[in-house]
Short mmCIF file of C-alpha atoms in Angstrom, two decimals:
data_model
loop_
_atom_site.label_atom_id
_atom_site.label_comp_id
_atom_site.label_asym_id
_atom_site.label_seq_id
_atom_site.Cartn_x
_atom_site.Cartn_y
_atom_site.Cartn_z
CA UNK L 1 81.51 95.75 -35.53
CA UNK L 2 83.39 93.30 -33.13
CA UNK L 3 82.17 92.62 -29.64
CA UNK L 4 83.58 91.13 -26.87
CA UNK L 5 81.70 89.85 -23.50
CA UNK L 6 83.70 89.66 -20.17
CA UNK L 7 81.34 88.30 -17.61
CA UNK L 8 83.51 88.39 -14.88
CA UNK L 9 86.19 91.08 -15.08
CA UNK L 10 89.01 91.87 -12.61
CA UNK L 11 91.69 94.20 -11.52
CA UNK L 12 94.80 92.10 -11.73
CA UNK L 13 97.10 92.99 -9.08
CA UNK L 14 100.58 91.76 -10.01
CA UNK L 15 103.27 91.21 -7.22
CA UNK L 16 107.05 90.26 -8.02
CA UNK L 17 108.45 88.38 -5.14
CA UNK L 18 112.00 86.81 -4.68
CA UNK L 19 110.52 83.65 -3.03
CA UNK L 20 107.04 83.21 -1.55
CA UNK L 21 106.94 81.57 1.80
CA UNK L 22 103.79 80.38 3.19
CA UNK L 23 102.82 81.81 6.65
CA UNK L 24 105.48 84.32 6.49
CA UNK L 25 105.59 88.23 5.75
CA UNK L 26 106.17 88.48 2.14
CA UNK L 27 107.32 91.90 0.35
CA UNK L 28 107.01 92.63 -3.24
CA UNK L 29 109.91 94.09 -5.16
CA UNK L 30 107.60 95.62 -7.84
CA UNK L 31 103.60 95.79 -8.51
CA UNK L 32 101.54 96.56 -11.49
CA UNK L 33 97.69 96.53 -12.11
CA UNK L 34 95.83 95.88 -15.21
CA UNK L 35 92.03 95.33 -16.31
CA UNK L 36 91.50 91.45 -16.48
CA UNK L 37 89.33 89.54 -18.55
CA UNK L 38 89.56 87.58 -21.78
CA UNK L 39 86.99 89.66 -23.63
CA UNK L 40 89.01 92.77 -22.54
CA UNK L 41 92.17 91.35 -23.66
CA UNK L 42 90.54 90.56 -27.24
CA UNK L 43 89.41 94.08 -27.75
CA UNK L 44 92.73 95.52 -26.47
CA UNK L 45 94.61 93.58 -29.09
CA UNK L 46 92.03 94.36 -31.78
CA UNK L 47 92.42 98.25 -30.89
CA UNK L 48 96.29 97.99 -31.18
CA UNK L 49 95.57 96.42 -34.70
CA UNK L 50 93.36 99.52 -35.74
CA UNK L 51 90.08 97.68 -35.71
CA UNK L 52 86.89 98.73 -33.96
CA UNK L 53 85.72 96.96 -31.44
CA UNK L 54 83.09 97.44 -28.23
CA UNK L 55 83.54 95.62 -24.98
CA UNK L 56 80.30 94.18 -23.09
CA UNK L 57 80.32 92.88 -19.63
CA UNK L 58 79.61 93.50 -15.80
CA UNK L 59 81.35 96.27 -13.35
CA UNK L 60 80.56 96.84 -9.81
CA UNK L 61 81.92 99.35 -7.21
CA UNK L 62 85.39 101.34 -6.97
CA UNK L 63 87.22 98.46 -8.48
CA UNK L 64 84.60 98.51 -11.41
CA UNK L 65 85.43 102.21 -11.65
CA UNK L 66 88.92 101.61 -12.07
CA UNK L 67 88.53 99.05 -14.65
CA UNK L 68 86.68 101.54 -16.82
CA UNK L 69 89.39 104.04 -16.08
CA UNK L 70 91.95 101.57 -17.33
CA UNK L 71 89.88 100.38 -20.44
CA UNK L 72 89.48 104.07 -21.55
CA UNK L 73 93.21 104.69 -21.92
CA UNK L 74 93.13 101.74 -24.37
CA UNK L 75 91.02 103.53 -26.70
CA UNK L 76 88.00 101.42 -27.59
CA UNK L 77 84.63 101.45 -26.75
CA UNK L 78 83.18 100.16 -23.72
CA UNK L 79 79.24 99.63 -23.02
CA UNK L 80 79.51 97.98 -19.91
CA UNK L 81 76.28 97.12 -17.27
CA UNK L 82 76.90 98.74 -14.07
CA UNK L 83 75.92 96.79 -11.31
CA UNK L 84 74.77 98.42 -7.91
CA UNK L 85 75.91 96.00 -5.62
CA UNK L 86 79.41 94.22 -4.93
CA UNK L 87 82.53 94.86 -6.33
CA UNK L 88 84.20 93.82 -9.33
CA UNK L 89 87.04 91.21 -8.32
CA UNK L 90 90.76 91.86 -7.37
CA UNK L 91 92.81 88.86 -8.66
CA UNK L 92 96.36 88.60 -7.12
CA UNK L 93 99.09 87.17 -9.09
CA UNK L 94 102.56 86.61 -7.30
CA UNK L 95 105.46 86.04 -9.67
CA UNK L 96 108.57 84.62 -8.55
CA UNK L 97 110.31 81.33 -8.82
CA UNK L 98 106.75 80.05 -9.05
CA UNK L 99 103.43 81.85 -10.00
CA UNK L 100 100.67 81.90 -7.80
CA UNK L 101 97.29 83.22 -8.31
CA UNK L 102 94.28 83.80 -5.81
CA UNK L 103 91.14 84.89 -7.63
CA UNK L 104 88.15 86.72 -6.49
CA UNK L 105 84.88 85.17 -6.96
CA UNK L 106 83.46 88.68 -8.37
CA UNK L 107 79.76 90.05 -7.41
CA UNK L 108 76.38 88.36 -8.13
CA UNK L 109 74.70 89.63 -11.58
CA UNK L 110 70.99 89.87 -10.95
CA UNK L 111 68.34 88.81 -13.56
CA UNK L 112 67.71 92.60 -14.22
CA UNK L 113 71.22 93.16 -15.34
CA UNK L 114 71.46 90.15 -17.46
CA UNK L 115 68.15 91.31 -19.27
CA UNK L 116 70.24 94.96 -19.94
CA UNK L 117 72.97 92.73 -21.60
CA UNK L 118 70.42 90.98 -23.76
CA UNK L 119 69.26 94.21 -24.82
CA UNK L 120 72.32 95.42 -26.01
CA UNK L 121 72.89 92.35 -28.09
CA UNK L 122 69.58 93.18 -29.89
CA UNK L 123 71.50 95.98 -31.72
CA UNK L 124 74.13 93.27 -33.08
CA UNK L 125 73.87 93.23 -36.85
CA UNK L 126 74.53 90.68 -39.74
CA UNK L 127 77.97 90.27 -40.17
CA UNK L 128 79.16 91.51 -36.63
CA UNK L 129 81.55 89.23 -34.76
CA UNK L 130 80.94 88.16 -31.09
CA UNK L 131 83.36 86.99 -28.96
CA UNK L 132 82.44 84.72 -25.88
CA UNK L 133 85.53 83.97 -24.03
CA UNK L 134 86.20 82.76 -20.22
CA UNK L 135 84.30 81.28 -17.38
CA UNK L 136 80.80 82.15 -16.21
CA UNK L 137 80.14 83.46 -12.80
CA UNK L 138 78.29 81.35 -10.45
CA UNK L 139 75.30 83.86 -10.29
CA UNK L 140 74.78 83.37 -13.62
CA UNK L 141 73.02 80.51 -15.49
CA UNK L 142 75.49 77.85 -16.66
CA UNK L 143 73.98 77.75 -20.21
CA UNK L 144 74.34 81.62 -20.82
CA UNK L 145 76.63 81.16 -23.76
CA UNK L 146 74.00 78.75 -25.21
CA UNK L 147 71.01 81.35 -24.45
CA UNK L 148 73.24 84.16 -26.28
CA UNK L 149 73.97 82.07 -29.47
CA UNK L 150 70.47 80.83 -29.63
CA UNK L 151 69.20 84.37 -29.51
CA UNK L 152 71.41 85.35 -32.18
CA UNK L 153 71.03 82.22 -34.28
CA UNK L 154 70.33 82.79 -38.19
CA UNK L 155 71.04 86.69 -37.59
CA UNK L 156 74.59 86.22 -39.68
CA UNK L 157 76.53 87.25 -36.79
CA UNK L 158 79.94 85.24 -36.46
CA UNK L 159 80.29 84.05 -33.07
CA UNK L 160 83.90 83.11 -31.43
CA UNK L 161 84.07 80.76 -28.44
CA UNK L 162 87.05 80.48 -26.27
CA UNK L 163 85.83 77.90 -23.47
CA UNK L 164 86.56 74.81 -22.27
CA UNK L 165 85.07 71.20 -21.42
CA UNK L 166 81.01 71.21 -21.40
CA UNK L 167 80.68 74.86 -21.70
CA UNK L 168 82.31 74.49 -25.25
CA UNK L 169 80.44 71.09 -26.04
CA UNK L 170 77.11 72.68 -25.60
CA UNK L 171 77.60 75.43 -27.78
CA UNK L 172 78.45 73.59 -30.84
CA UNK L 173 75.41 72.63 -32.07
CA UNK L 174 75.00 76.48 -32.64
CA UNK L 175 77.73 76.27 -34.99
CA UNK L 176 80.43 78.70 -33.62
CA UNK L 177 82.52 80.72 -36.29
CA UNK L 178 85.66 79.79 -34.14
CA UNK L 179 86.70 77.65 -31.22
CA UNK L 180 90.21 77.66 -29.71
CA UNK L 181 90.76 74.41 -27.54
CA UNK L 182 94.81 73.93 -26.82
CA UNK L 183 96.54 70.42 -26.79
CA UNK L 184 95.37 69.55 -23.15
CA UNK L 185 91.97 70.95 -23.55
CA UNK L 186 91.46 68.85 -26.83
CA UNK L 187 92.55 65.70 -24.77
CA UNK L 188 90.00 66.39 -21.97
CA UNK L 189 87.20 67.01 -24.26
CA UNK L 190 87.54 63.58 -25.80
CA UNK L 191 89.31 62.03 -22.66
CA UNK L 192 92.06 60.83 -24.83
CA UNK L 193 96.12 61.07 -25.04
CA UNK L 194 97.10 62.79 -28.06
CA UNK L 195 100.50 61.96 -29.14
CA UNK L 196 100.87 63.32 -32.43
CA UNK L 197 99.95 65.72 -35.19
CA UNK L 198 97.36 63.32 -37.19
CA UNK L 199 95.65 62.73 -33.79
CA UNK L 200 95.39 66.44 -33.13
CA UNK L 201 93.78 67.04 -36.76
CA UNK L 202 91.56 64.02 -36.34
CA UNK L 203 90.04 65.15 -33.18
CA UNK L 204 89.85 68.83 -34.42
CA UNK L 205 87.65 67.56 -37.32
CA UNK L 206 85.60 65.78 -34.73
CA UNK L 207 84.78 69.00 -33.18
CA UNK L 208 83.78 70.28 -36.89
CA UNK L 209 81.47 67.24 -37.22
CA UNK L 210 79.96 68.22 -33.89
CA UNK L 211 79.02 71.89 -35.23
CA UNK L 212 82.35 73.99 -34.96
CA UNK L 213 82.96 75.97 -37.94
CA UNK L 214 86.84 76.40 -37.56
CA UNK L 215 88.99 74.69 -35.04
CA UNK L 216 92.33 76.56 -33.91
CA UNK L 217 94.23 74.28 -31.62
CA UNK L 218 96.71 76.16 -29.84
CA UNK L 219 100.22 74.16 -28.98
CA UNK L 220 102.06 76.86 -26.92
CA UNK L 221 105.70 77.07 -28.13
CA UNK L 222 105.11 74.44 -30.59
CA UNK L 223 102.84 76.82 -32.67
CA UNK L 224 99.01 76.19 -33.63
CA UNK L 225 97.12 74.06 -36.17
CA UNK L 226 94.11 75.63 -37.97
CA UNK L 227 91.17 72.99 -39.58
CA UNK L 228 89.25 75.34 -41.60
CA UNK L 229 85.66 75.32 -42.64
CA UNK L 230 86.85 74.85 -46.53
CA UNK L 231 88.55 71.62 -45.32
CA UNK L 232 92.18 72.70 -45.31
CA UNK L 233 94.64 71.94 -42.55
CA UNK L 234 97.17 74.84 -41.85
CA UNK L 235 100.14 74.75 -39.51
CA UNK L 236 102.01 77.64 -38.07
CA UNK L 237 105.17 76.95 -36.18
CA UNK L 238 106.00 78.89 -32.80
CA UNK L 239 107.73 82.16 -32.75
CA UNK L 240 111.19 82.44 -31.18
CA UNK L 241 111.54 84.54 -28.58
CA UNK L 242 111.89 84.91 -24.45
CA UNK L 243 108.71 83.96 -22.70
CA UNK L 244 107.95 86.82 -20.32
CA UNK L 245 103.94 86.62 -19.83
CA UNK L 246 101.72 83.31 -19.58
CA UNK L 247 98.79 85.59 -19.40
CA UNK L 248 96.82 86.93 -22.42
CA UNK L 249 98.64 84.97 -24.92
CA UNK L 250 95.28 83.07 -26.39
CA UNK L 251 93.47 86.04 -26.11
CA UNK L 252 95.68 87.56 -28.49
CA UNK L 253 95.63 84.72 -30.78
CA UNK L 254 91.73 84.84 -31.05
CA UNK L 255 92.20 88.82 -31.75
CA UNK L 256 94.91 88.25 -34.27
CA UNK L 257 92.94 85.56 -35.98
CA UNK L 258 89.71 87.86 -36.13
CA UNK L 259 92.15 90.65 -37.36
CA UNK L 260 93.51 88.10 -40.20
CA UNK L 261 90.52 86.90 -41.28
CA UNK L 262 88.85 90.43 -42.01
CA UNK L 263 92.02 91.48 -43.89
CA UNK L 264 91.85 89.18 -46.58
CA UNK L 265 89.20 86.77 -45.78
CA UNK L 266 91.89 83.81 -45.73
CA UNK L 267 92.46 81.55 -43.12
CA UNK L 268 96.16 81.16 -43.88
CA UNK L 269 96.57 84.77 -43.01
CA UNK L 270 93.86 84.38 -40.00
CA UNK L 271 96.31 81.45 -38.55
CA UNK L 272 99.73 83.64 -39.17
CA UNK L 273 98.31 87.05 -37.32
CA UNK L 274 96.83 85.24 -34.60
CA UNK L 275 100.09 83.26 -33.98
CA UNK L 276 102.07 86.22 -34.22
CA UNK L 277 99.52 88.21 -32.00
CA UNK L 278 99.76 85.14 -29.44
CA UNK L 279 103.61 84.91 -29.49
CA UNK L 280 103.99 88.81 -29.26
CA UNK L 281 102.03 88.91 -26.12
CA UNK L 282 104.16 85.58 -24.62
CA UNK L 283 107.24 87.82 -24.97
CA UNK L 284 106.02 90.99 -23.80
CA UNK L 285 105.09 92.05 -20.00
CA UNK L 286 101.74 92.89 -20.62
CA UNK L 287 99.52 92.34 -24.03
CA UNK L 288 101.42 92.69 -26.88
CA UNK L 289 102.05 96.16 -28.67
CA UNK L 290 101.41 96.51 -32.48
CA UNK L 291 105.03 97.10 -32.90
CA UNK L 292 105.89 93.66 -31.27
CA UNK L 293 103.09 91.92 -33.18
CA UNK L 294 104.68 92.88 -36.41
CA UNK L 295 108.20 91.86 -35.39
CA UNK L 296 107.02 88.38 -34.89
CA UNK L 297 104.76 88.23 -37.71
CA UNK L 298 107.60 88.80 -39.85
CA UNK L 299 109.21 85.44 -38.70
CA UNK L 300 106.38 83.18 -39.09
CA UNK L 301 105.47 81.00 -42.15
CA UNK L 302 102.16 79.01 -42.62
CA UNK L 303 102.22 75.67 -44.51
CA UNK L 304 99.37 73.58 -45.64
CA UNK L 305 99.45 69.98 -44.36
#
C-alpha cells in the first residue's frame, strides 16, 4: 500500500480575474474549487495510474466535510482524522495577469489527534510506501517528520520526503528513499549558486552522503536529474507543451516516480514516468488525467549521464 499524509489540507478556491486591483472591488469571470494538499495530489495521480493508495491527514468543520466529499470522487481510500474544533483552511488563488494567493492557517491539531494518526501508522507493513510532503501546521511539533521516520525506522518501509530547508535536512539521517528538491531549493540547502549540470549532480550526491537514498532534482521546463542509489545519474529533458497550471506538478512527479519504480524496479523508468506526470499536470487545468500522462510519456527520453 502507498500512504500519503496531508497535515494541513485545504479547499483551494480559484478565481480568474482579468486584472486584480488592490483596494478596489474585483469580480471574477470564473471560479473552481479543489481539495488542496500535497499528499492528496500524490494520491490522486497514483489512483489515476491504477495504484492503490490511502490518504492520511486531518480535516475539520464543514470545509473538512467538503474536502472528504471531493476526495471520494477521486476514488482512493481516505483514513483522515476528524478534528472536533476549527475549520480546514480555504486558500484563495487569483489567476490573472499575475497569480496571487492568500493561504489560510488551518485548525489547531491537539496531541490526542496526533496520537490517533500515529496509531494509524502502526498498521503500515514492510514494503509499504509512505509519502511525507508539504509544510507543517504551527500547532504540530517542528520535528514531526523526524518523529514519524524514527517510529517507522528499520521496518522496511520506503519513505519519500518532499520538503525544504531544515525540514528536509533533519530527516536525512533516517535515509529517506527519495527526496525531490528543485534547483532553487538545492541552492538554498547548500547556500550556493548552481550554474551547471555538474554542480547539480555534485550537490545531489552531497545529499546522498548525508543520508538520502535517491535524489530527484526537478528543473521545471528544463527537465529533471536523478541520482540513484546504484550510483547512476539519469537525465530527462522537459516535455513540450503549453503551461496552464503551476500547482501540483511536483507532487505529480513524485507520484509518477513511485508508479514507475513499482512497475519495473528501474530508476530510468521511474524518472520517465515521474517526468511525464509532472509535465502532464503542468499542461492541464488541474491534476493530470491518465490520458494526458500517456501522451506526454510518449515524447520523453531518458539518458544516462
